[in-house]
XYZ file of C-alpha atoms in Angstrom:
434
model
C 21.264 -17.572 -16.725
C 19.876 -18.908 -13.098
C 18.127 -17.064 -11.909
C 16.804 -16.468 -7.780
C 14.665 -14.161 -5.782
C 16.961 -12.622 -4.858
C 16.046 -9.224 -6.652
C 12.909 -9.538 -5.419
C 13.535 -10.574 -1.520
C 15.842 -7.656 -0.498
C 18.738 -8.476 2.100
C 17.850 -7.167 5.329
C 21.545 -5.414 5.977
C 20.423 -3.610 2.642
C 16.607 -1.999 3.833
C 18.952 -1.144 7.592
C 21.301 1.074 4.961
C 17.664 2.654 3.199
C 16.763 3.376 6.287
C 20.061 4.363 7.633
C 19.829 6.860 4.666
C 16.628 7.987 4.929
C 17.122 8.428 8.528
C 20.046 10.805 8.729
C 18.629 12.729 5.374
C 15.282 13.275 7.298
C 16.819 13.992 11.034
C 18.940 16.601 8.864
C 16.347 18.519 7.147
C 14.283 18.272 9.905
C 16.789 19.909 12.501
C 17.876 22.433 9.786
C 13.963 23.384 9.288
C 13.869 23.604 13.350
C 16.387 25.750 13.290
C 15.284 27.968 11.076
C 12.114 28.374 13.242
C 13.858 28.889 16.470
C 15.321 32.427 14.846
C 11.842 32.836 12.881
C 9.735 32.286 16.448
C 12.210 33.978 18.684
C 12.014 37.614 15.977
C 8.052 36.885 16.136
C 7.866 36.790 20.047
C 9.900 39.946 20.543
C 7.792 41.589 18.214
C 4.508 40.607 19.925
C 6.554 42.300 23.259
C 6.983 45.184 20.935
C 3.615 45.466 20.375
C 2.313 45.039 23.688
C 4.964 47.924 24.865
C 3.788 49.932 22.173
C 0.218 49.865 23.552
C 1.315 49.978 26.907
C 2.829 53.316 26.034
C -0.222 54.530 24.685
C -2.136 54.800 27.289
C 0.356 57.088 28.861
C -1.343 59.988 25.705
C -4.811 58.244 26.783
C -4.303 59.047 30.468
C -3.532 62.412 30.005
C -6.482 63.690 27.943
C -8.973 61.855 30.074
C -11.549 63.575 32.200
C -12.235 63.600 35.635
C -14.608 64.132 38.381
C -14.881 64.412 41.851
C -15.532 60.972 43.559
C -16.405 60.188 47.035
C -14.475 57.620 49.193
C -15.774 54.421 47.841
C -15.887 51.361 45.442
C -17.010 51.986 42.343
C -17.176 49.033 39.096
C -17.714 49.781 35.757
C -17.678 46.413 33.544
C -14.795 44.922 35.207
C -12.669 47.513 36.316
C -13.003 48.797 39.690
C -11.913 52.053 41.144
C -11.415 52.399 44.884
C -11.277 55.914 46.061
C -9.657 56.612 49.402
C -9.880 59.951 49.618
C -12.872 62.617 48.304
C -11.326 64.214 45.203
C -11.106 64.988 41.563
C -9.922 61.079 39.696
C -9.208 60.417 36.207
C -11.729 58.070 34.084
C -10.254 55.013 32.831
C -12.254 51.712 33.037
C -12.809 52.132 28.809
C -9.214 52.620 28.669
C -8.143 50.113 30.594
C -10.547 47.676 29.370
C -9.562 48.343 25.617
C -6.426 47.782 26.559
C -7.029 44.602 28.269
C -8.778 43.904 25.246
C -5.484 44.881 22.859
C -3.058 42.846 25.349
C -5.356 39.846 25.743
C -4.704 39.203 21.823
C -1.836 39.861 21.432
C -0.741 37.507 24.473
C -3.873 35.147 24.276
C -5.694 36.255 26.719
C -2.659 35.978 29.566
C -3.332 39.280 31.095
C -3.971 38.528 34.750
C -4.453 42.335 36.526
C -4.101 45.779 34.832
C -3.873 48.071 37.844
C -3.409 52.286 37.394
C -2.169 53.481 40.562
C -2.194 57.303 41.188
C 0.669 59.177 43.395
C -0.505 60.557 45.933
C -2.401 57.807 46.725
C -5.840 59.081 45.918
C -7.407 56.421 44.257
C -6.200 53.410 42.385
C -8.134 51.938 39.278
C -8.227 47.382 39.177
C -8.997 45.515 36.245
C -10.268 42.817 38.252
C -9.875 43.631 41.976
C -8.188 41.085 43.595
C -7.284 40.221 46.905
C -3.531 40.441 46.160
C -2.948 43.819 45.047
C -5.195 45.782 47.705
C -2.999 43.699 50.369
C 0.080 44.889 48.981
C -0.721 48.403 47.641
C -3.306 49.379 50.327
C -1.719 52.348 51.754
C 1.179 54.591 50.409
C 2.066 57.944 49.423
C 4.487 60.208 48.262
C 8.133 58.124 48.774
C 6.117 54.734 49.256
C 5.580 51.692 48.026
C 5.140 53.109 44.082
C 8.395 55.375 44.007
C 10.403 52.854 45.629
C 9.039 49.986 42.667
C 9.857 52.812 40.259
C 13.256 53.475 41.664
C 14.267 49.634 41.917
C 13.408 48.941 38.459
C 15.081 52.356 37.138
C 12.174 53.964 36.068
C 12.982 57.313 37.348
C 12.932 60.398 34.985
C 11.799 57.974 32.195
C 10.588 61.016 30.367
C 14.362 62.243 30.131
C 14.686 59.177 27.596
C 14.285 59.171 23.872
C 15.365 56.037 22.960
C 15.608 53.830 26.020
C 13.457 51.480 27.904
C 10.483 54.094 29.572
C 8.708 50.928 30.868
C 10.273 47.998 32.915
C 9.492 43.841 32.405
C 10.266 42.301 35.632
C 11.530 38.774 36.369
C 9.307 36.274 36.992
C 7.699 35.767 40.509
C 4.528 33.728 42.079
C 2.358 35.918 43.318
C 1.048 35.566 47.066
C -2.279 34.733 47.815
C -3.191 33.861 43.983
C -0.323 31.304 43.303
C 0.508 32.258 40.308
C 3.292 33.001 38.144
C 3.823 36.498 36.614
C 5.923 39.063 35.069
C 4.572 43.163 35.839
C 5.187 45.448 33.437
C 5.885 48.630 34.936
C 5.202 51.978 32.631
C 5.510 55.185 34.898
C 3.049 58.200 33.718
C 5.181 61.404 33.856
C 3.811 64.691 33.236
C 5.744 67.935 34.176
C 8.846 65.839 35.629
C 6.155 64.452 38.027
C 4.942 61.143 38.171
C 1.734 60.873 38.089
C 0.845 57.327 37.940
C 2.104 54.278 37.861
C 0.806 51.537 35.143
C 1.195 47.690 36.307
C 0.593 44.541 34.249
C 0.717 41.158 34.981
C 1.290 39.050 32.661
C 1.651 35.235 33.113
C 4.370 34.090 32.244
C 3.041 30.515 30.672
C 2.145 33.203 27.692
C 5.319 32.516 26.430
C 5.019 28.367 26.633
C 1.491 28.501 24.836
C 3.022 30.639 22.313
C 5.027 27.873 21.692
C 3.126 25.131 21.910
C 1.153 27.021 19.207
C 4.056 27.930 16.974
C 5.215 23.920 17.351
C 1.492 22.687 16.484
C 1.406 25.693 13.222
C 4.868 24.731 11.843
C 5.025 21.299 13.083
C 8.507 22.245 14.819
C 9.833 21.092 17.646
C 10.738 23.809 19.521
C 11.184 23.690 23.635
C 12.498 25.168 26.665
C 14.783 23.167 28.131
C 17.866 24.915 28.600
C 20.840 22.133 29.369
C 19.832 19.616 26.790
C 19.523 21.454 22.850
C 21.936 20.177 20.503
C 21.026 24.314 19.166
C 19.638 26.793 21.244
C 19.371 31.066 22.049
C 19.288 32.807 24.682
C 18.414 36.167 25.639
C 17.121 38.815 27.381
C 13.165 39.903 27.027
C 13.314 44.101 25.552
C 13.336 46.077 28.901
C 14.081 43.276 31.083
C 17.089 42.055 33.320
C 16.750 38.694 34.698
C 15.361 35.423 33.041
C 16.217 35.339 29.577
C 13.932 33.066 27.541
C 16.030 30.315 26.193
C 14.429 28.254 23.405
C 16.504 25.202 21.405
C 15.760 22.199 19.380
C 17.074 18.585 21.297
C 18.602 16.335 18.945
C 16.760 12.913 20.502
C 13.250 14.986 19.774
C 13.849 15.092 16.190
C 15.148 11.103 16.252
C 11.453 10.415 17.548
C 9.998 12.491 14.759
C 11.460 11.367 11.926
C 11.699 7.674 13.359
C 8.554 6.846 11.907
C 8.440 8.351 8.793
C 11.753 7.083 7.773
C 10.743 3.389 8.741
C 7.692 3.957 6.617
C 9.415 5.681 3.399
C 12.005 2.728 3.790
C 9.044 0.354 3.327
C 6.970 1.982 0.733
C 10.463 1.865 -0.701
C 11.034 -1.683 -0.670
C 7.729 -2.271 -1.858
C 8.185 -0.263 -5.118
C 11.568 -1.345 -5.749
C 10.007 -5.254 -5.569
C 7.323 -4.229 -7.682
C 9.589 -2.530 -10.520
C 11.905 -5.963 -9.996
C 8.504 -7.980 -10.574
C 7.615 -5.161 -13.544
C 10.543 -5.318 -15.331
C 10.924 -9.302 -15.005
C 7.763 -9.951 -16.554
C 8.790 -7.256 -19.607
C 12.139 -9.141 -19.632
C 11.217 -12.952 -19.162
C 8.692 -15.467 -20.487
C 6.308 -16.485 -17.206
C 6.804 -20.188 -18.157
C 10.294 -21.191 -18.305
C 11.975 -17.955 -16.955
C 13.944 -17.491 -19.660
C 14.457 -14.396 -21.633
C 11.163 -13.361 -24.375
C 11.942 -13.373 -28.036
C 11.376 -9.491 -28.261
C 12.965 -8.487 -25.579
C 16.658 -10.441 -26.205
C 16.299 -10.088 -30.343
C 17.456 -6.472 -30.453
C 20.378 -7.171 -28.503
C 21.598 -10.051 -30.531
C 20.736 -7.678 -33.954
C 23.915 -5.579 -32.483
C 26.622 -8.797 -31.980
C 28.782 -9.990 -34.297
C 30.507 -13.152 -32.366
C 28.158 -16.196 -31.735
C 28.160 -19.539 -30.339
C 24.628 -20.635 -30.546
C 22.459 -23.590 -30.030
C 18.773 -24.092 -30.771
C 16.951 -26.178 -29.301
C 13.745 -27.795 -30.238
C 11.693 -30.718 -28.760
C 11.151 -33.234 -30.424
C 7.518 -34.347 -31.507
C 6.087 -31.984 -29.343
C 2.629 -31.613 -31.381
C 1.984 -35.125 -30.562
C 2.537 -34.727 -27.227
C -0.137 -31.875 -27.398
C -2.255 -33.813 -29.473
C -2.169 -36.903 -27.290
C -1.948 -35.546 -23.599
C -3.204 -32.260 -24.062
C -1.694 -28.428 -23.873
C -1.629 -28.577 -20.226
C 1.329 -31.254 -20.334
C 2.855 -30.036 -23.183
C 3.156 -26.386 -20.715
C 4.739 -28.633 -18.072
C 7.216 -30.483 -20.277
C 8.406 -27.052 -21.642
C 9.029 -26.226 -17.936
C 10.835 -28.932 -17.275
C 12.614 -29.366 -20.393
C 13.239 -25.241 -19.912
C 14.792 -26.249 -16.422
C 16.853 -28.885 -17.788
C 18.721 -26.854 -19.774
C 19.229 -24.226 -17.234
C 20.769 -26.398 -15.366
C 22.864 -27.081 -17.824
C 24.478 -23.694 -18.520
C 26.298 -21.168 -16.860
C 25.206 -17.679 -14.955
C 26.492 -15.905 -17.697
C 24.659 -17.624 -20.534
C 22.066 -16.587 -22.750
C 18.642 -18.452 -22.786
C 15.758 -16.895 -24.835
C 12.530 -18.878 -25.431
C 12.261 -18.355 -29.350
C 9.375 -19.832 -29.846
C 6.645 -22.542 -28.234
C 8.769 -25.582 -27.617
C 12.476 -23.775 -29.493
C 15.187 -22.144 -27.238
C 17.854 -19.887 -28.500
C 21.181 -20.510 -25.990
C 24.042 -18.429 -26.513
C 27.059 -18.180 -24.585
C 30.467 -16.144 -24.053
C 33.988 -17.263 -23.990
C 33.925 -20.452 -25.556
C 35.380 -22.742 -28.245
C 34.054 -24.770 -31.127
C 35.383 -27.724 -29.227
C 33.322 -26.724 -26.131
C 30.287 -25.787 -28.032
C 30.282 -29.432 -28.923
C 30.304 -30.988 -25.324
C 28.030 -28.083 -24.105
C 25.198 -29.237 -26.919
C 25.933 -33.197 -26.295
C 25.431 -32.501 -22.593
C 22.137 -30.489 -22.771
C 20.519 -33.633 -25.103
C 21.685 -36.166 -22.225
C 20.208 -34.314 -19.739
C 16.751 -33.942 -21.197
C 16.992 -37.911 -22.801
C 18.516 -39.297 -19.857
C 15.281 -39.498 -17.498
C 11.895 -39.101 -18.486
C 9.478 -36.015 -18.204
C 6.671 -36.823 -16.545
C 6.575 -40.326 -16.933
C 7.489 -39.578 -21.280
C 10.614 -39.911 -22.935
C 11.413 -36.675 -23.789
C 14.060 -35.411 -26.502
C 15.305 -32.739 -28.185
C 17.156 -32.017 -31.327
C 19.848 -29.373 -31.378
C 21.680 -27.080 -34.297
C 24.443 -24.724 -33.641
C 27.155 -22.616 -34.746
C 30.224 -20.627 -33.470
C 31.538 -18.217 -35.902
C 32.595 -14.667 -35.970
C 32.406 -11.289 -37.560
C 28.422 -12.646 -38.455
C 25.924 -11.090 -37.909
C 22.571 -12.828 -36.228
C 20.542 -13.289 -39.030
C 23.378 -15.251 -40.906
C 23.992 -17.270 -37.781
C 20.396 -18.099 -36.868
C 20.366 -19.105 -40.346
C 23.258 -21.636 -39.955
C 22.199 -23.259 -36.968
C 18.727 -23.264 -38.027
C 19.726 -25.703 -40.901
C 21.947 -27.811 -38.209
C 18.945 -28.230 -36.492
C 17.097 -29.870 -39.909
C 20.185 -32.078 -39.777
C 19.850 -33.468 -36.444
C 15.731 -33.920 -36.886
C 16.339 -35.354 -40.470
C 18.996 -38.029 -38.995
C 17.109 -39.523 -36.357
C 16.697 -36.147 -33.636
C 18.083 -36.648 -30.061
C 21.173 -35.550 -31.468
C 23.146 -32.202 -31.939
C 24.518 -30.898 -34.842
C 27.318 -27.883 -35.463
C 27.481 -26.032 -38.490
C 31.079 -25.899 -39.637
């Protein structure tokens, strides 16, 4: 019936296990839910590049039902696409094209278009959405053969329009660009019409557009999703639609998730504790009386209603209303606590202490003989006789029984009249009802 804190002070090897637990349950979930994001982002990026091929290709219908007039050799600007005319002829209009399909791209790659450039074959003119430095360097002069049929050849774009099904439009590798620094991919869509090529559409897109789409996804879905190719516990690879070289290669590393759920583990594993002491505390005070620690009355009484063996002492303290009367209620609480831990000490782990009343105990125990039942009661009156309580000799009186195939009633009964005995013939003394 000793009882410890031990319910209540939990063993530090045991939270380490909670939080071993809730460790490995969360960094499981967690990489599982990463996982499934990897596919879910990876589907969700290619179809963005769908979608900004599928406008690309547009403009392809757009080009060929736009007007044109005769231009002299010059520069001319219209919002932010520039045409540059190097010879005196008839050119196509395209700035609102071009600029509503800047306007198209820039969403659907947020706003990671750097140049949209239409170049014409021959070389007549060339439309820039912005003019930069960099592009009327490289593409300044060429013709027929130059500079645009040999990019069209090298990234086998020639006789697109012979294709149904295949890639008509070409996604580079990435490069830096000269001059500007910075690093791109060109989408290449050649303009066929009559087996001849006509134009020759160029995009640059930078290629952190795939990063921030990331870093977006991560922040939306609170995944963490990266790059890094060589360190992923799980990862894919694969090519870009319409491209040949860099595959994007996106994975979930193992030590990533360890930091993430790090935290939130340690913290369930706490709240944890906490509510497990409090429902030790809760269901202590339903179980036990606050004063002597011993079981209540109507907590313990059911239990005994469904027993049939007994061996049972009460216990009641002798002329404990004068010790009320005389030193007041506070003293008489304090020799109940004593007396209470007297007799704790007194029996075993396994025994059976109720408080019945105020000053009456109820001890049962298992496994034991008349013969013991005897010494058990004669040592619980020494203990509580032998030294005083608070500067008072203290006593009790004590009835028993051990009998079986009774019920609790019957043998509350019985060693309720013991206990008249042993107050009638003096108290300090035990009696067992035969």
């Amino acid at each position: 019936m000793r009882t410890s804190n031990k319910n209540t002070n939990q063993h530090p090897l045991t939270l380490l296990k909670i939080f071993a637990l809730f460790f490995c349950m969360f960094s499981s979930l967690y990489l599982i839910y990463n996982i499934y994001h990897i596919e879910k982002f990876h589907q969700k990026y290619i179809t963005k590049i769908q979608a900004v091929y599928s406008y690309t290709r547009r403009f392809g219908s757009y080009y060929d039902n736009s007007p044109e007039e005769y231009k002299h050799k010059s520069i001319y600007t219209t919002g932010n696409v520039s045409l540059i005319v190097n010879t005196k002829s008839k050119v196509k209009i395209l700035s609102d094209g071009i600029s509503k399909l800047r306007s198209e791209l820039n969403q659907l790659t947020n706003n990671n278009i750097w140049t949209i450039a239409v170049f014409e074959n021959p070389a007549d003119y060339a439309h820039f959405d912005p003019i930069r430095p960099e592009y009327l360097d490289q593409f300044d002069k060429y013709g027929e053969n130059s500079v645009m049929h040999r990019i069209v050849e090298r990234e086998g774009l020639t006789n697109t329009y012979q294709s149904f099904y295949g890639c008509n439009l070409k996604l580079t590798e990435s490069y830096i660009e000269d001059g500007s620094q910075t690093r791109i991919r060109t989408l290449y869509y050649p303009i066929y019409n009559k087996m001849h090529l006509d134009a020759l559409l160029a995009i640059d897109i930078k290629t952190k557009v795939f990063s921030e789409a990331l870093k977006k996804y991560n922040k939306s879905y609170l995944t963490m999703i990266n790059m890094n190719d060589n360190s992923n516990i799980y990862k894919i690879k694969g090519l870009l639609p319409c491209s040949q070289l860099n595959p994007i290669s996106i994975g979930i590393n193992i030590l990533s998730v360890f930091k993430v759920v790090f935290f939130p583990a340690l913290l369930l594993t706490i709240l944890y504790s906490y509510f497990n002491i409090y429902l030790v505390k809760k269901r202590h005070n339903i179980q036990r009386d606050q004063m002597t620690n011993f079981y209540r009355r109507d907590y313990y009484e059911k239990k005994w209603l469904k027993q049939r063996n007994f061996n049972l002492l009460i216990i009641d303290i002798d002329h404990f209303k004068k010790i009320n009367d005389t030193y007041g209620h506070e003293v008489g609480d304090d020799v109940i606590r004593h007396v209470a831990q007297r007799i704790n000490n007194s029996i075993r782990n396994k025994d059976i202490a109720v408080r019945w009343g105020g000053e009456e105990f109820i001890i049962t125990f298992t496994d034991m003989t008349p013969p013991q039942l005897h010494i058990k009661a004669g040592q619980i009156c020494h203990s509580i006789a032998s030294v005083p309580i608070l500067n008072l000799s203290i006593t009790v009186s004590i009835g028993g029984i051990s009998a079986t195939d009774i019920n609790f009633n019957d043998a509350y009964k019985a060693a309720d009249k013991a206990l008249y005995v042993s107050k009638n013939q003096g108290r300090n003394q035990y009696t067992i009802a035969e």
